[in-house]
């Protein structure tokens, strides 16, 4: 392997990058293990997405009567047909990009995804989607347990988190997932230049190699630091990627561009984590436009750019994206033109290999209807979110979902592949 | 190892932001008990830190225009960092940080609602030159060791909170659940101790706890403001029943006329503040904040701390005094058993390495990359702390901050170490006394020793000291051992 040394000066601080020349950036370990090139991109909508305004039951009179100011007018929705019970449904008008993917048959909309006795707490509910266990909001996550099944030694970039903190879903017993969002900061800076700077990096790496016997908390920080230094050079390759299409210039778009860069440059990560926030729309959320319209624009435009970019590289069939949020929102709008915390939500799965379409059925929003709960305030779940996870694990990532999910959730899973 | 008693070093890392060279003398003659009293009973010393902003022998604030920490959020961030570094009342700033995380409120939502100037003012206005109520941070500083029930009431009536959790639009006609839920889940008793019916009832309790704007109100007018306003017409006067007792064993807040309806909120807050689960929850948070994030809370500590809290009528000062003087806090095994929060790390590094020429404005972006931009928590739950502070990205941000800080201190470091630096061991000892990491095992010690002579045998030349002292300081500040406090 040929190593070129580059030294940057930023703000008076020298940065050392050991640039690996092609084709070394395809992980040697991943290659040696002959791992499949399939990858899963997980998108978390933080705050509790108002699913009823994402996939809109535009023929339901109660939708309009219970949401006098925030209902999206029927004439504006992007129609996607009707569910098995004949209820007409449409996407939010700002999801034009997703409509394209839906019309290609590559976007699956899994309605009323959730679990019994849904938590209305952001933190508990997010952790439940992470652990995949409604009775435990601590411990390892479902994707972390998947990573634990990978053959050892596990590549340091077997998963890639584009956010700063590690989500519950990626918490693993054995694998630390690097958090890499920005090329600007994912580097090793030094107060010196030249060989002294390189020697500092080497010394930091040597210090981090200490297993710290008797001090597991220090051992954890050491291993994080070691993983950081080890992944700097490979990550730089992906972060410098030039896409085939313009991504929206916002955090979500840039994170998806980073993921595409990692995929296209052959980093070999199996799981990517992306999140976008602002979904806790308690007030002034708007209908077709406004705050919620902006959220939908960010989501739809970003996903469409990503899908198109990956497809342009001929990699769409190896890439699946799943979108979720911690809960749906209340059916009726509140006094602030927003919605409070609710129950079942919408999961979306898209990719070249996905069997698109409407999965499951819509709720009837008429008070008293059995598809509702909490005094008809919220939508009752129909599809257990863990059955979607099961399908992704069994049919996409190619591992047995039962031990990872601590149960068999295959029955009733939507046929998304 | 610093020159201080290890108990006092430990205390100052947890109840403060470490020790600067100029403070060593103050603490060197104190017993650990005296040091606890010094930190807790800070009211005897003047709150004069802001008056020292701009002095050349302190760290520097840098602003595009006139430095305006009351109405500009970046300047407010600099002022708070300045306070952490230079205050004579470190526990006050530390508790303000604790409350900022406990009642986590985010600037960006306030900007969307009220514009940048009003949003900054709602966080940071220090009463004096302008009109309007004090900012949320000033409340946290003022009540840093005050009464928790009183603090909850003030928070429920705080303009930033009324925007953040939408209380400003909570009315009888359409109750708004955001504050009603979080006051139980996040601020007091926690998940598992209330029901969905309680959420609806709590939301009704706070109907009419709204905001009123000054008139005329222009967003970009520094004298304009929004303040708490009880709108009797928008209050739900009906009885509200809870799953937990409110007062005198009753679970119900009785029906009341709208004019007296504010009492509903007082009753609920009193019930929540004095609820035994709130006492235990605060005790657990204090265990993690002050004692250890490595060892699980000792049940005796939780019961003891909760009892002090309840017996003192929800006063925080006796609770913190109890915690800091407790045998659990003094146990040597809890030293360096806590993961530093980014501002703690940054302030301590600046205090130990040196602040000559340090621009606090340049600390903002590194702090954001470490995961803690002040006044911008990710959500109402605050920042995920403990081990969650550490990912590869945030660790690199901390490590690289060491490089940034040291670049500015290169000459100063070299000058102060010119005599100790005559030998390799002398340099190492002097530096370790100054930059106080958790104990270094043999492996890291060897890595540092090898680094010092990686460019050639030690000669003690001025150039060698300049290069290796700065490199060593960078490695120590950026080390995993330094991230633990």
mmCIF file of C-alpha atoms in Angstrom, chain A residues 42-373:
data_model
loop_
_atom_site.group_PDB
_atom_site.id
_atom_site.type_symbol
_atom_site.label_atom_id
_atom_site.label_comp_id
_atom_site.label_asym_id
_atom_site.label_seq_id
_atom_site.Cartn_x
_atom_site.Cartn_y
_atom_site.Cartn_z
ATOM 1 C CA UNK A 42 -31.609 4.197 8.360
ATOM 2 C CA UNK A 43 -33.243 7.624 8.456
ATOM 3 C CA UNK A 44 -34.662 8.822 11.772
ATOM 4 C CA UNK A 45 -37.159 11.685 11.796
ATOM 5 C CA UNK A 46 -36.578 13.194 15.240
ATOM 6 C CA UNK A 47 -39.483 14.489 17.304
ATOM 7 C CA UNK A 48 -42.401 12.297 16.237
ATOM 8 C CA UNK A 49 -43.503 12.692 12.634
ATOM 9 C CA UNK A 50 -47.117 13.664 11.979
ATOM 10 C CA UNK A 51 -47.778 10.625 9.783
ATOM 11 C CA UNK A 52 -51.321 11.751 8.976
ATOM 12 C CA UNK A 53 -49.888 14.722 7.114
ATOM 13 C CA UNK A 54 -47.207 12.640 5.385
ATOM 14 C CA UNK A 55 -49.563 10.048 3.940
ATOM 15 C CA UNK A 56 -52.894 11.801 3.912
ATOM 16 C CA UNK A 57 -56.334 10.118 4.096
ATOM 17 C CA UNK A 58 -57.762 12.830 1.894
ATOM 18 C CA UNK A 59 -61.197 11.219 1.537
ATOM 19 C CA UNK A 60 -61.753 10.932 5.300
ATOM 20 C CA UNK A 61 -64.157 13.684 6.410
ATOM 21 C CA UNK A 62 -62.938 13.355 9.991
ATOM 22 C CA UNK A 63 -59.430 14.234 8.823
ATOM 23 C CA UNK A 64 -60.759 17.635 7.796
ATOM 24 C CA UNK A 65 -63.127 18.161 10.700
ATOM 25 C CA UNK A 66 -60.522 17.275 13.333
ATOM 26 C CA UNK A 67 -57.777 19.311 11.680
ATOM 27 C CA UNK A 68 -59.526 22.523 10.695
ATOM 28 C CA UNK A 69 -56.368 24.562 10.002
ATOM 29 C CA UNK A 70 -53.634 21.991 9.335
ATOM 30 C CA UNK A 71 -55.357 19.488 7.042
ATOM 31 C CA UNK A 72 -53.877 19.395 3.560
ATOM 32 C CA UNK A 73 -56.642 20.130 1.041
ATOM 33 C CA UNK A 74 -57.623 17.087 -1.053
ATOM 34 C CA UNK A 75 -56.767 18.959 -4.225
ATOM 35 C CA UNK A 76 -53.125 19.367 -3.129
ATOM 36 C CA UNK A 77 -52.228 15.810 -2.139
ATOM 37 C CA UNK A 78 -50.122 13.644 -4.440
ATOM 38 C CA UNK A 79 -52.389 10.665 -4.913
ATOM 39 C CA UNK A 80 -50.906 7.203 -4.490
ATOM 40 C CA UNK A 81 -54.080 5.122 -4.856
ATOM 41 C CA UNK A 82 -56.151 3.437 -2.189
ATOM 42 C CA UNK A 83 -55.474 0.896 0.535
ATOM 43 C CA UNK A 84 -57.110 -2.562 0.673
ATOM 44 C CA UNK A 85 -60.227 -1.111 2.301
ATOM 45 C CA UNK A 86 -60.618 1.432 -0.491
ATOM 46 C CA UNK A 87 -59.480 4.531 1.420
ATOM 47 C CA UNK A 88 -57.830 6.988 -0.941
ATOM 48 C CA UNK A 89 -54.396 8.181 0.127
ATOM 49 C CA UNK A 90 -51.938 10.808 -1.023
ATOM 50 C CA UNK A 91 -48.496 12.065 -0.159
ATOM 51 C CA UNK A 92 -47.852 15.545 1.187
ATOM 52 C CA UNK A 93 -47.520 18.009 -1.718
ATOM 53 C CA UNK A 94 -43.856 18.642 -0.913
ATOM 54 C CA UNK A 95 -42.991 14.959 -1.401
ATOM 55 C CA UNK A 96 -42.869 15.113 -5.182
ATOM 56 C CA UNK A 97 -39.518 13.327 -5.241
ATOM 57 C CA UNK A 98 -40.917 10.432 -3.255
ATOM 58 C CA UNK A 99 -43.929 10.245 -5.564
ATOM 59 C CA UNK A 100 -41.512 9.591 -8.436
ATOM 60 C CA UNK A 101 -39.942 6.710 -6.542
ATOM 61 C CA UNK A 102 -43.387 5.426 -5.559
ATOM 62 C CA UNK A 103 -44.503 5.482 -9.168
ATOM 63 C CA UNK A 104 -41.448 3.449 -10.121
ATOM 64 C CA UNK A 105 -42.619 0.854 -7.611
ATOM 65 C CA UNK A 106 -39.586 1.371 -5.380
ATOM 66 C CA UNK A 107 -41.166 3.047 -2.355
ATOM 67 C CA UNK A 108 -43.068 0.993 0.223
ATOM 68 C CA UNK A 109 -45.339 2.886 2.611
ATOM 69 C CA UNK A 110 -45.979 0.849 5.749
ATOM 70 C CA UNK A 111 -48.997 2.360 7.426
ATOM 71 C CA UNK A 112 -49.842 2.341 11.123
ATOM 72 C CA UNK A 113 -46.476 0.965 12.226
ATOM 73 C CA UNK A 114 -46.046 0.813 15.985
ATOM 74 C CA UNK A 115 -46.548 -1.448 18.975
ATOM 75 C CA UNK A 116 -49.074 -2.028 21.742
ATOM 76 C CA UNK A 117 -49.405 0.619 24.453
ATOM 77 C CA UNK A 118 -47.272 3.117 22.550
ATOM 78 C CA UNK A 119 -45.036 5.391 24.620
ATOM 79 C CA UNK A 120 -45.755 9.092 24.154
ATOM 80 C CA UNK A 121 -42.385 10.111 25.574
ATOM 81 C CA UNK A 122 -39.849 11.116 22.922
ATOM 82 C CA UNK A 123 -36.981 9.560 24.792
ATOM 83 C CA UNK A 124 -38.583 6.325 25.823
ATOM 84 C CA UNK A 125 -40.196 5.840 22.409
ATOM 85 C CA UNK A 126 -36.950 6.547 20.549
ATOM 86 C CA UNK A 127 -35.173 4.047 22.761
ATOM 87 C CA UNK A 128 -37.901 1.467 22.146
ATOM 88 C CA UNK A 129 -37.455 1.790 18.395
ATOM 89 C CA UNK A 130 -33.731 1.416 19.101
ATOM 90 C CA UNK A 131 -33.803 -1.610 21.380
ATOM 91 C CA UNK A 132 -36.710 -3.134 19.415
ATOM 92 C CA UNK A 133 -38.214 -4.048 22.762
ATOM 93 C CA UNK A 134 -41.212 -2.079 24.080
ATOM 94 C CA UNK A 135 -40.430 -3.121 27.640
ATOM 95 C CA UNK A 136 -36.787 -1.996 27.621
ATOM 96 C CA UNK A 137 -35.422 1.394 26.780
ATOM 97 C CA UNK A 138 -31.850 0.583 27.771
ATOM 98 C CA UNK A 139 -29.190 -1.837 26.584
ATOM 99 C CA UNK A 140 -28.072 -2.660 23.081
ATOM 100 C CA UNK A 141 -29.877 -1.726 19.881
ATOM 101 C CA UNK A 142 -31.179 -3.902 17.058
ATOM 102 C CA UNK A 143 -28.547 -2.703 14.591
ATOM 103 C CA UNK A 144 -25.835 -3.057 17.209
ATOM 104 C CA UNK A 145 -26.864 -6.685 17.697
ATOM 105 C CA UNK A 146 -26.774 -7.150 13.929
ATOM 106 C CA UNK A 147 -23.202 -5.780 13.872
ATOM 107 C CA UNK A 148 -22.299 -8.248 16.608
ATOM 108 C CA UNK A 149 -23.107 -11.070 14.166
ATOM 109 C CA UNK A 150 -20.493 -9.940 11.620
ATOM 110 C CA UNK A 151 -17.417 -12.165 11.347
ATOM 111 C CA UNK A 152 -14.456 -11.058 13.470
ATOM 112 C CA UNK A 153 -12.370 -8.994 13.245
ATOM 113 C CA UNK A 154 -15.051 -6.439 12.498
ATOM 114 C CA UNK A 155 -13.976 -3.631 10.217
ATOM 115 C CA UNK A 156 -13.866 -0.235 12.005
ATOM 116 C CA UNK A 157 -16.228 1.139 9.348
ATOM 117 C CA UNK A 158 -18.722 -1.725 9.320
ATOM 118 C CA UNK A 159 -21.267 0.933 10.196
ATOM 119 C CA UNK A 160 -21.221 4.688 9.720
ATOM 120 C CA UNK A 161 -23.144 7.169 11.843
ATOM 121 C CA UNK A 162 -23.516 10.603 10.248
ATOM 122 C CA UNK A 163 -24.689 12.214 13.512
ATOM 123 C CA UNK A 164 -22.533 13.318 16.418
ATOM 124 C CA UNK A 165 -23.910 10.967 19.030
ATOM 125 C CA UNK A 166 -24.478 7.241 18.915
ATOM 126 C CA UNK A 167 -28.182 6.376 18.696
ATOM 127 C CA UNK A 168 -29.583 3.570 20.825
ATOM 128 C CA UNK A 169 -30.168 1.431 17.715
ATOM 129 C CA UNK A 170 -26.421 1.292 17.025
ATOM 130 C CA UNK A 171 -25.341 0.501 20.574
ATOM 131 C CA UNK A 172 -23.508 -2.801 20.382
ATOM 132 C CA UNK A 173 -21.867 -5.137 22.808
ATOM 133 C CA UNK A 174 -18.714 -5.402 20.719
ATOM 134 C CA UNK A 175 -18.598 -2.846 17.927
ATOM 135 C CA UNK A 176 -18.093 0.907 18.291
ATOM 136 C CA UNK A 177 -19.666 2.773 15.399
ATOM 137 C CA UNK A 178 -17.720 5.799 14.143
ATOM 138 C CA UNK A 179 -19.572 9.095 13.942
ATOM 139 C CA UNK A 180 -18.480 10.922 10.824
ATOM 140 C CA UNK A 181 -20.398 13.915 9.570
ATOM 141 C CA UNK A 182 -17.935 16.502 8.322
ATOM 142 C CA UNK A 183 -14.648 16.407 6.422
ATOM 143 C CA UNK A 184 -13.656 19.662 8.067
ATOM 144 C CA UNK A 185 -13.485 18.271 11.550
ATOM 145 C CA UNK A 186 -12.790 14.587 10.931
ATOM 146 C CA UNK A 187 -9.027 15.021 11.044
ATOM 147 C CA UNK A 188 -6.094 15.081 13.430
ATOM 148 C CA UNK A 189 -4.815 18.572 14.171
ATOM 149 C CA UNK A 190 -1.411 19.479 15.548
ATOM 150 C CA UNK A 191 0.268 22.636 16.848
ATOM 151 C CA UNK A 192 3.377 21.613 14.908
ATOM 152 C CA UNK A 193 4.170 20.831 11.285
ATOM 153 C CA UNK A 194 6.156 18.246 9.434
ATOM 154 C CA UNK A 195 7.476 15.205 11.198
ATOM 155 C CA UNK A 196 6.534 16.440 14.679
ATOM 156 C CA UNK A 197 2.882 16.540 13.597
ATOM 157 C CA UNK A 198 3.088 12.984 12.286
ATOM 158 C CA UNK A 199 4.785 11.890 15.492
ATOM 159 C CA UNK A 200 1.973 13.415 17.531
ATOM 160 C CA UNK A 201 -0.578 11.460 15.612
ATOM 161 C CA UNK A 202 1.430 8.279 16.103
ATOM 162 C CA UNK A 203 1.764 9.003 19.838
ATOM 163 C CA UNK A 204 -1.982 9.632 20.186
ATOM 164 C CA UNK A 205 -2.680 6.340 18.449
ATOM 165 C CA UNK A 206 -0.238 4.527 20.731
ATOM 166 C CA UNK A 207 -1.818 6.087 23.849
ATOM 167 C CA UNK A 208 -5.269 5.045 22.674
ATOM 168 C CA UNK A 209 -4.096 1.452 22.277
ATOM 169 C CA UNK A 210 -4.011 1.138 26.070
ATOM 170 C CA UNK A 211 -6.779 -1.290 27.108
ATOM 171 C CA UNK A 212 -6.813 0.435 30.537
ATOM 172 C CA UNK A 213 -7.235 -2.636 32.721
ATOM 173 C CA UNK A 214 -9.491 -1.953 35.693
ATOM 174 C CA UNK A 215 -10.864 1.239 34.138
ATOM 175 C CA UNK A 216 -13.418 0.204 31.482
ATOM 176 C CA UNK A 217 -14.699 3.775 31.172
ATOM 177 C CA UNK A 218 -11.223 4.908 30.163
ATOM 178 C CA UNK A 219 -10.918 1.854 27.925
ATOM 179 C CA UNK A 220 -14.097 2.989 26.182
ATOM 180 C CA UNK A 221 -12.759 6.486 25.483
ATOM 181 C CA UNK A 222 -9.468 4.969 24.349
ATOM 182 C CA UNK A 223 -11.186 2.663 21.887
ATOM 183 C CA UNK A 224 -13.278 5.567 20.590
ATOM 184 C CA UNK A 225 -10.141 7.608 20.049
ATOM 185 C CA UNK A 226 -8.367 4.686 18.414
ATOM 186 C CA UNK A 227 -11.294 4.090 16.092
ATOM 187 C CA UNK A 228 -11.317 7.806 15.220
ATOM 188 C CA UNK A 229 -7.654 7.911 14.294
ATOM 189 C CA UNK A 230 -7.904 4.634 12.388
ATOM 190 C CA UNK A 231 -10.833 5.807 10.264
ATOM 191 C CA UNK A 232 -9.675 9.351 9.430
ATOM 192 C CA UNK A 233 -7.949 8.460 6.188
ATOM 193 C CA UNK A 234 -10.608 6.162 4.752
ATOM 194 C CA UNK A 235 -13.366 8.556 5.730
ATOM 195 C CA UNK A 236 -11.570 11.403 3.972
ATOM 196 C CA UNK A 237 -11.961 9.533 0.691
ATOM 197 C CA UNK A 238 -15.717 9.356 1.058
ATOM 198 C CA UNK A 239 -16.088 12.880 2.391
ATOM 199 C CA UNK A 240 -14.344 14.303 -0.667
ATOM 200 C CA UNK A 241 -16.809 12.572 -2.998
ATOM 201 C CA UNK A 242 -18.294 14.523 -5.926
ATOM 202 C CA UNK A 243 -21.885 13.408 -6.531
ATOM 203 C CA UNK A 244 -23.642 13.007 -9.878
ATOM 204 C CA UNK A 245 -26.496 15.222 -8.741
ATOM 205 C CA UNK A 246 -26.924 18.330 -6.612
ATOM 206 C CA UNK A 247 -28.049 17.593 -3.064
ATOM 207 C CA UNK A 248 -30.134 20.111 -1.110
ATOM 208 C CA UNK A 249 -27.828 22.360 0.863
ATOM 209 C CA UNK A 250 -29.043 21.422 4.335
ATOM 210 C CA UNK A 251 -27.816 19.079 7.042
ATOM 211 C CA UNK A 252 -29.938 16.183 5.852
ATOM 212 C CA UNK A 253 -28.890 16.575 2.215
ATOM 213 C CA UNK A 254 -25.237 16.811 3.163
ATOM 214 C CA UNK A 255 -25.450 13.732 5.386
ATOM 215 C CA UNK A 256 -27.024 11.749 2.540
ATOM 216 C CA UNK A 257 -24.322 12.958 0.207
ATOM 217 C CA UNK A 258 -21.739 11.669 2.677
ATOM 218 C CA UNK A 259 -23.484 8.293 2.721
ATOM 219 C CA UNK A 260 -23.533 8.176 -1.075
ATOM 220 C CA UNK A 261 -19.832 9.021 -1.055
ATOM 221 C CA UNK A 262 -19.098 6.153 1.293
ATOM 222 C CA UNK A 263 -21.156 3.771 -0.832
ATOM 223 C CA UNK A 264 -19.723 4.851 -4.160
ATOM 224 C CA UNK A 265 -16.088 4.899 -3.002
ATOM 225 C CA UNK A 266 -16.487 1.380 -1.680
ATOM 226 C CA UNK A 267 -15.955 1.938 2.038
ATOM 227 C CA UNK A 268 -17.903 -1.234 2.703
ATOM 228 C CA UNK A 269 -20.123 -0.070 5.591
ATOM 229 C CA UNK A 270 -23.218 -2.234 5.988
ATOM 230 C CA UNK A 271 -25.341 0.198 7.968
ATOM 231 C CA UNK A 272 -25.585 3.986 7.756
ATOM 232 C CA UNK A 273 -27.424 6.197 10.222
ATOM 233 C CA UNK A 274 -28.863 9.563 9.203
ATOM 234 C CA UNK A 275 -31.213 11.763 11.179
ATOM 235 C CA UNK A 276 -33.172 14.933 10.572
ATOM 236 C CA UNK A 277 -35.064 16.800 13.276
ATOM 237 C CA UNK A 278 -37.787 19.357 13.840
ATOM 238 C CA UNK A 279 -40.726 16.930 13.786
ATOM 239 C CA UNK A 280 -42.007 17.808 17.266
ATOM 240 C CA UNK A 281 -44.597 20.107 15.725
ATOM 241 C CA UNK A 282 -46.647 21.208 18.737
ATOM 242 C CA UNK A 283 -47.382 24.607 17.246
ATOM 243 C CA UNK A 284 -47.996 26.365 13.933
ATOM 244 C CA UNK A 285 -47.097 23.382 11.813
ATOM 245 C CA UNK A 286 -48.946 24.525 8.703
ATOM 246 C CA UNK A 287 -50.749 22.365 6.146
ATOM 247 C CA UNK A 288 -49.382 22.072 2.606
ATOM 248 C CA UNK A 289 -46.742 24.710 3.321
ATOM 249 C CA UNK A 290 -45.320 26.263 6.486
ATOM 250 C CA UNK A 291 -43.128 24.510 8.997
ATOM 251 C CA UNK A 292 -44.305 20.990 8.185
ATOM 252 C CA UNK A 293 -44.125 21.687 4.457
ATOM 253 C CA UNK A 294 -40.474 22.630 4.913
ATOM 254 C CA UNK A 295 -39.819 19.404 6.798
ATOM 255 C CA UNK A 296 -41.409 17.414 3.988
ATOM 256 C CA UNK A 297 -39.435 19.345 1.378
ATOM 257 C CA UNK A 298 -36.176 18.601 3.190
ATOM 258 C CA UNK A 299 -37.075 14.936 3.525
ATOM 259 C CA UNK A 300 -38.404 14.326 0.027
ATOM 260 C CA UNK A 301 -35.804 16.358 -1.852
ATOM 261 C CA UNK A 302 -32.937 14.808 0.092
ATOM 262 C CA UNK A 303 -34.122 11.233 -0.370
ATOM 263 C CA UNK A 304 -34.835 11.770 -4.051
ATOM 264 C CA UNK A 305 -31.357 13.218 -4.646
ATOM 265 C CA UNK A 306 -29.779 10.315 -2.780
ATOM 266 C CA UNK A 307 -31.794 7.676 -4.607
ATOM 267 C CA UNK A 308 -31.042 9.251 -7.984
ATOM 268 C CA UNK A 309 -27.333 9.623 -7.233
ATOM 269 C CA UNK A 310 -26.957 6.034 -6.076
ATOM 270 C CA UNK A 311 -28.980 4.813 -9.055
ATOM 271 C CA UNK A 312 -26.771 6.804 -11.436
ATOM 272 C CA UNK A 313 -23.867 4.755 -10.125
ATOM 273 C CA UNK A 314 -25.758 1.528 -10.686
ATOM 274 C CA UNK A 315 -25.915 0.871 -6.952
ATOM 275 C CA UNK A 316 -29.637 1.307 -6.242
ATOM 276 C CA UNK A 317 -30.274 -2.424 -6.200
ATOM 277 C CA UNK A 318 -27.759 -2.846 -3.371
ATOM 278 C CA UNK A 319 -29.134 0.015 -1.296
ATOM 279 C CA UNK A 320 -32.228 0.080 0.898
ATOM 280 C CA UNK A 321 -33.394 3.074 2.921
ATOM 281 C CA UNK A 322 -35.795 2.785 5.854
ATOM 282 C CA UNK A 323 -37.412 5.888 7.355
ATOM 283 C CA UNK A 324 -39.034 5.933 10.816
ATOM 284 C CA UNK A 325 -39.974 8.219 13.688
ATOM 285 C CA UNK A 326 -40.585 7.544 17.392
ATOM 286 C CA UNK A 327 -44.356 7.993 17.223
ATOM 287 C CA UNK A 328 -47.125 9.523 15.161
ATOM 288 C CA UNK A 329 -49.037 12.527 16.388
ATOM 289 C CA UNK A 330 -52.498 13.143 17.769
ATOM 290 C CA UNK A 331 -55.314 13.149 15.217
ATOM 291 C CA UNK A 332 -56.898 16.417 16.291
ATOM 292 C CA UNK A 333 -54.893 19.607 16.053
ATOM 293 C CA UNK A 334 -54.329 21.536 19.302
ATOM 294 C CA UNK A 335 -54.970 25.195 20.045
ATOM 295 C CA UNK A 336 -51.583 26.235 18.705
ATOM 296 C CA UNK A 337 -52.116 24.974 15.168
ATOM 297 C CA UNK A 338 -49.956 21.950 15.917
ATOM 298 C CA UNK A 339 -50.306 18.375 17.103
ATOM 299 C CA UNK A 340 -49.341 16.665 20.368
ATOM 300 C CA UNK A 341 -47.707 13.276 20.870
ATOM 301 C CA UNK A 342 -49.640 10.340 19.442
ATOM 302 C CA UNK A 343 -49.245 6.642 18.719
ATOM 303 C CA UNK A 344 -48.816 4.649 15.471
ATOM 304 C CA UNK A 345 -46.794 6.155 12.649
ATOM 305 C CA UNK A 346 -45.584 5.592 9.122
ATOM 306 C CA UNK A 347 -42.483 3.685 8.073
ATOM 307 C CA UNK A 348 -41.119 4.088 4.579
ATOM 308 C CA UNK A 349 -38.766 1.718 2.794
ATOM 309 C CA UNK A 350 -37.219 2.577 -0.540
ATOM 310 C CA UNK A 351 -34.557 1.196 -2.834
ATOM 311 C CA UNK A 352 -33.996 -0.638 -6.102
ATOM 312 C CA UNK A 353 -34.854 -4.002 -4.582
ATOM 313 C CA UNK A 354 -37.904 -2.829 -2.645
ATOM 314 C CA UNK A 355 -41.416 -3.962 -3.506
ATOM 315 C CA UNK A 356 -43.171 -0.618 -3.464
ATOM 316 C CA UNK A 357 -46.761 0.291 -2.788
ATOM 317 C CA UNK A 358 -49.165 0.796 0.084
ATOM 318 C CA UNK A 359 -48.730 -1.771 2.836
ATOM 319 C CA UNK A 360 -51.319 -2.157 5.580
ATOM 320 C CA UNK A 361 -54.447 -0.094 5.937
ATOM 321 C CA UNK A 362 -55.230 3.467 6.897
ATOM 322 C CA UNK A 363 -57.134 4.293 10.072
ATOM 323 C CA UNK A 364 -60.607 5.750 9.938
ATOM 324 C CA UNK A 365 -60.386 8.980 11.869
ATOM 325 C CA UNK A 366 -64.026 9.003 12.873
ATOM 326 C CA UNK A 367 -64.286 8.956 16.697
ATOM 327 C CA UNK A 368 -65.170 5.524 18.008
ATOM 328 C CA UNK A 369 -63.637 3.619 15.125
ATOM 329 C CA UNK A 370 -61.675 0.502 16.179
ATOM 330 C CA UNK A 371 -58.573 1.649 14.254
ATOM 331 C CA UNK A 372 -58.198 4.372 16.924
ATOM 332 C CA UNK A 373 -57.127 4.360 20.583
#
